[in-house]
């Protein structure tokens, strides 16, 4: 199947790119064939975010989005920020924060619902959007250029044999291929490694974001309220914090982010999230309500200095596949859309000149001169300072640095990220196991009940999509050295150490996987590789 542009991923970056390509073609009175491939069962099924969305990209892409049925209809009306300790906290005045940290003018909503709406807009313009299609590899030309992608086979049994429903993968070729898989995409990871795209940027940094959607009583609902916290229950050496947003019809999104450069092998991000909801400043918003959904997803946190080279012959990385998230703002969807639009403009111009499969140099040049670059440069040192000095001192120093870069934008001092996240763990004998409270089933929950409301499903008779380079490492190396942290960092109970006949065995419950990619990032031996399962499998998030 031949197209002008092939886009991998129907998230905000990929859909914005597709829409922009069709808009440009309409403006010029020409035709351009664009396809978007999405591994989720439908557009938005694998999308999870807070989300407080800066509308700057929507205003540029679809200026009248507010009148065109967009699901974003809750403007931010109140902005709170707290530093917590176990039984109390300190409210931080927003006037002390740099202007870019303000959420006023932003909208609260579901990024998954927004992507569904964007998918409808793209389809109306003639974009071919194919959900339920997992891309497994790139097609390389004779000179190393990317010529397209190959989708995964369907109907393959766990032992590798072909079932009656077997359908081989397709080759989709294009003049340019835009990679928009989001954080730690499997194809993005492979291309960055194979092409050395991160040779100058250094290691990317990641976090894990866990989220629940609640329906609360009308008297407790405060549409437009945004609340962020840091501090308890995390220790000073561990970065992260909670978010809580009131929006829609009696909905509250509550979540927790843990930076994946944490050092305690016994830390359990899911249980830290559950513990955080017991704090009075969070619990008061949820009591009397009902949890209706759960999910988790890795997010990029490296900032400006961790963005890899954006282009390669025949294609480009856009959105969170490259890492355009603003960590202190906890926002990336607007930059994802903006970079997707910039890549689309570069690809459209190149195709108009009769070019194909070469470097879209106009794209990184546009990014470097854009508001996205200006925004990310202002906050570039916050994450390194947080890691080096801890939450209390590091965040204060990060705030000072943001103010300095706001007042004096010509400053260029940049702190590098020193180590990848998988190298940060202490050995188990240097830490103590953490005792977590048992869930009450009302405010706090266990993983299995959480998986039920995530809508996650995988066909069981298919190859395991979580691959071990060396099956012996979990028990022989990770267990004695790190108490096998996969049992705790996974938010879906995919990994277990079980005893059978007096022998320990590493068990992979692949059907539980919510596609967060945390294992691919955090495994200290880098022994786990996440690859796409059969297209359409995984979580089926609604309004997340």
PDB file of N, CA and C in Angstrom, residues 285-318:
ATOM      1  N   UNK A 285     -11.739  15.158  48.143  1.00  0.00           N
ATOM      2  CA  UNK A 285     -12.346  15.308  46.818  1.00  0.00           C
ATOM      3  C   UNK A 285     -13.020  14.018  46.341  1.00  0.00           C
ATOM      4  N   UNK A 286     -12.642  12.877  46.930  1.00  0.00           N
ATOM      5  CA  UNK A 286     -13.080  11.578  46.414  1.00  0.00           C
ATOM      6  C   UNK A 286     -14.102  10.876  47.287  1.00  0.00           C
ATOM      7  N   UNK A 287     -14.144  11.184  48.575  1.00  0.00           N
ATOM      8  CA  UNK A 287     -15.047  10.494  49.486  1.00  0.00           C
ATOM      9  C   UNK A 287     -16.498  10.644  49.032  1.00  0.00           C
ATOM     10  N   UNK A 288     -17.209   9.524  49.019  1.00  0.00           N
ATOM     11  CA  UNK A 288     -18.584   9.505  48.547  1.00  0.00           C
ATOM     12  C   UNK A 288     -18.698   9.269  47.061  1.00  0.00           C
ATOM     13  N   UNK A 289     -17.539   9.203  46.370  1.00  0.00           N
ATOM     14  CA  UNK A 289     -17.542   8.980  44.932  1.00  0.00           C
ATOM     15  C   UNK A 289     -17.283   7.531  44.570  1.00  0.00           C
ATOM     16  N   UNK A 290     -17.181   7.264  43.284  1.00  0.00           N
ATOM     17  CA  UNK A 290     -16.981   5.913  42.782  1.00  0.00           C
ATOM     18  C   UNK A 290     -15.911   5.933  41.695  1.00  0.00           C
ATOM     19  N   UNK A 291     -14.933   5.044  41.841  1.00  0.00           N
ATOM     20  CA  UNK A 291     -13.909   4.918  40.801  1.00  0.00           C
ATOM     21  C   UNK A 291     -14.500   4.189  39.604  1.00  0.00           C
ATOM     22  N   UNK A 292     -14.264   4.728  38.396  1.00  0.00           N
ATOM     23  CA  UNK A 292     -14.840   4.107  37.206  1.00  0.00           C
ATOM     24  C   UNK A 292     -13.797   3.667  36.185  1.00  0.00           C
ATOM     25  N   UNK A 293     -12.536   4.089  36.356  1.00  0.00           N
ATOM     26  CA  UNK A 293     -11.523   3.658  35.391  1.00  0.00           C
ATOM     27  C   UNK A 293     -10.135   3.794  36.001  1.00  0.00           C
ATOM     28  N   UNK A 294      -9.181   3.040  35.440  1.00  0.00           N
ATOM     29  CA  UNK A 294      -7.785   3.054  35.893  1.00  0.00           C
ATOM     30  C   UNK A 294      -6.877   2.807  34.704  1.00  0.00           C
ATOM     31  N   UNK A 295      -5.685   3.392  34.752  1.00  0.00           N
ATOM     32  CA  UNK A 295      -4.686   3.116  33.729  1.00  0.00           C
ATOM     33  C   UNK A 295      -3.331   3.671  34.126  1.00  0.00           C
ATOM     34  N   UNK A 296      -2.336   3.383  33.315  1.00  0.00           N
ATOM     35  CA  UNK A 296      -0.975   3.859  33.583  1.00  0.00           C
ATOM     36  C   UNK A 296      -0.226   3.991  32.265  1.00  0.00           C
ATOM     37  N   UNK A 297       0.744   4.913  32.254  1.00  0.00           N
ATOM     38  CA  UNK A 297       1.524   5.147  31.031  1.00  0.00           C
ATOM     39  C   UNK A 297       2.837   5.818  31.393  1.00  0.00           C
ATOM     40  N   UNK A 298       3.905   5.409  30.728  1.00  0.00           N
ATOM     41  CA  UNK A 298       5.186   6.102  30.877  1.00  0.00           C
ATOM     42  C   UNK A 298       5.108   7.456  30.192  1.00  0.00           C
ATOM     43  N   UNK A 299       5.895   8.418  30.690  1.00  0.00           N
ATOM     44  CA  UNK A 299       5.963   9.734  30.070  1.00  0.00           C
ATOM     45  C   UNK A 299       7.415  10.189  29.995  1.00  0.00           C
ATOM     46  N   UNK A 300       7.727  10.961  28.978  1.00  0.00           N
ATOM     47  CA  UNK A 300       9.092  11.452  28.814  1.00  0.00           C
ATOM     48  C   UNK A 300       9.323  12.649  29.730  1.00  0.00           C
ATOM     49  N   UNK A 301      10.512  12.692  30.364  1.00  0.00           N
ATOM     50  CA  UNK A 301      10.814  13.750  31.314  1.00  0.00           C
ATOM     51  C   UNK A 301      12.176  14.397  31.081  1.00  0.00           C
ATOM     52  N   UNK A 302      12.865  14.021  30.026  1.00  0.00           N
ATOM     53  CA  UNK A 302      14.234  14.508  29.844  1.00  0.00           C
ATOM     54  C   UNK A 302      14.341  15.967  29.458  1.00  0.00           C
ATOM     55  N   UNK A 303      13.296  16.512  28.846  1.00  0.00           N
ATOM     56  CA  UNK A 303      13.325  17.921  28.478  1.00  0.00           C
ATOM     57  C   UNK A 303      14.162  18.218  27.252  1.00  0.00           C
ATOM     58  N   UNK A 304      14.456  19.495  27.075  1.00  0.00           N
ATOM     59  CA  UNK A 304      15.100  19.968  25.848  1.00  0.00           C
ATOM     60  C   UNK A 304      16.420  19.250  25.558  1.00  0.00           C
ATOM     61  N   UNK A 305      17.241  19.043  26.591  1.00  0.00           N
ATOM     62  CA  UNK A 305      18.571  18.478  26.370  1.00  0.00           C
ATOM     63  C   UNK A 305      18.542  16.980  26.084  1.00  0.00           C
ATOM     64  N   UNK A 306      17.385  16.321  26.232  1.00  0.00           N
ATOM     65  CA  UNK A 306      17.292  14.890  25.972  1.00  0.00           C
ATOM     66  C   UNK A 306      16.593  14.579  24.655  1.00  0.00           C
ATOM     67  N   UNK A 307      16.195  15.608  23.906  1.00  0.00           N
ATOM     68  CA  UNK A 307      15.527  15.368  22.623  1.00  0.00           C
ATOM     69  C   UNK A 307      16.551  14.863  21.613  1.00  0.00           C
ATOM     70  N   UNK A 308      16.331  13.716  21.016  1.00  0.00           N
ATOM     71  CA  UNK A 308      17.294  13.175  20.054  1.00  0.00           C
ATOM     72  C   UNK A 308      17.244  13.933  18.726  1.00  0.00           C
ATOM     73  N   UNK A 309      18.116  13.558  17.822  1.00  0.00           N
ATOM     74  CA  UNK A 309      18.042  14.113  16.465  1.00  0.00           C
ATOM     75  C   UNK A 309      16.682  13.744  15.887  1.00  0.00           C
ATOM     76  N   UNK A 310      15.974  14.728  15.359  1.00  0.00           N
ATOM     77  CA  UNK A 310      14.567  14.555  15.010  1.00  0.00           C
ATOM     78  C   UNK A 310      14.338  13.921  13.648  1.00  0.00           C
ATOM     79  N   UNK A 311      15.300  14.029  12.757  1.00  0.00           N
ATOM     80  CA  UNK A 311      15.077  13.543  11.401  1.00  0.00           C
ATOM     81  C   UNK A 311      16.129  12.517  10.998  1.00  0.00           C
ATOM     82  N   UNK A 312      15.717  11.683  10.100  1.00  0.00           N
ATOM     83  CA  UNK A 312      16.581  10.669   9.494  1.00  0.00           C
ATOM     84  C   UNK A 312      16.086  10.502   8.060  1.00  0.00           C
ATOM     85  N   UNK A 313      16.884   9.937   7.167  1.00  0.00           N
ATOM     86  CA  UNK A 313      16.445   9.832   5.775  1.00  0.00           C
ATOM     87  C   UNK A 313      15.101   9.120   5.649  1.00  0.00           C
ATOM     88  N   UNK A 314      14.106   9.870   5.191  1.00  0.00           N
ATOM     89  CA  UNK A 314      12.792   9.297   4.970  1.00  0.00           C
ATOM     90  C   UNK A 314      11.801   9.465   6.098  1.00  0.00           C
ATOM     91  N   UNK A 315      12.207  10.112   7.199  1.00  0.00           N
ATOM     92  CA  UNK A 315      11.241  10.203   8.279  1.00  0.00           C
ATOM     93  C   UNK A 315      11.648  11.131   9.398  1.00  0.00           C
ATOM     94  N   UNK A 316      10.801  11.156  10.452  1.00  0.00           N
ATOM     95  CA  UNK A 316      11.029  12.058  11.579  1.00  0.00           C
ATOM     96  C   UNK A 316      10.324  11.530  12.815  1.00  0.00           C
ATOM     97  N   UNK A 317      10.826  11.929  13.980  1.00  0.00           N
ATOM     98  CA  UNK A 317      10.179  11.684  15.260  1.00  0.00           C
ATOM     99  C   UNK A 317       9.377  12.921  15.632  1.00  0.00           C
ATOM    100  N   UNK A 318       8.124  12.723  16.059  1.00  0.00           N
ATOM    101  CA  UNK A 318       7.290  13.858  16.453  1.00  0.00           C
ATOM    102  C   UNK A 318       6.643  13.569  17.808  1.00  0.00           C
TER     103      UNK A 318
END
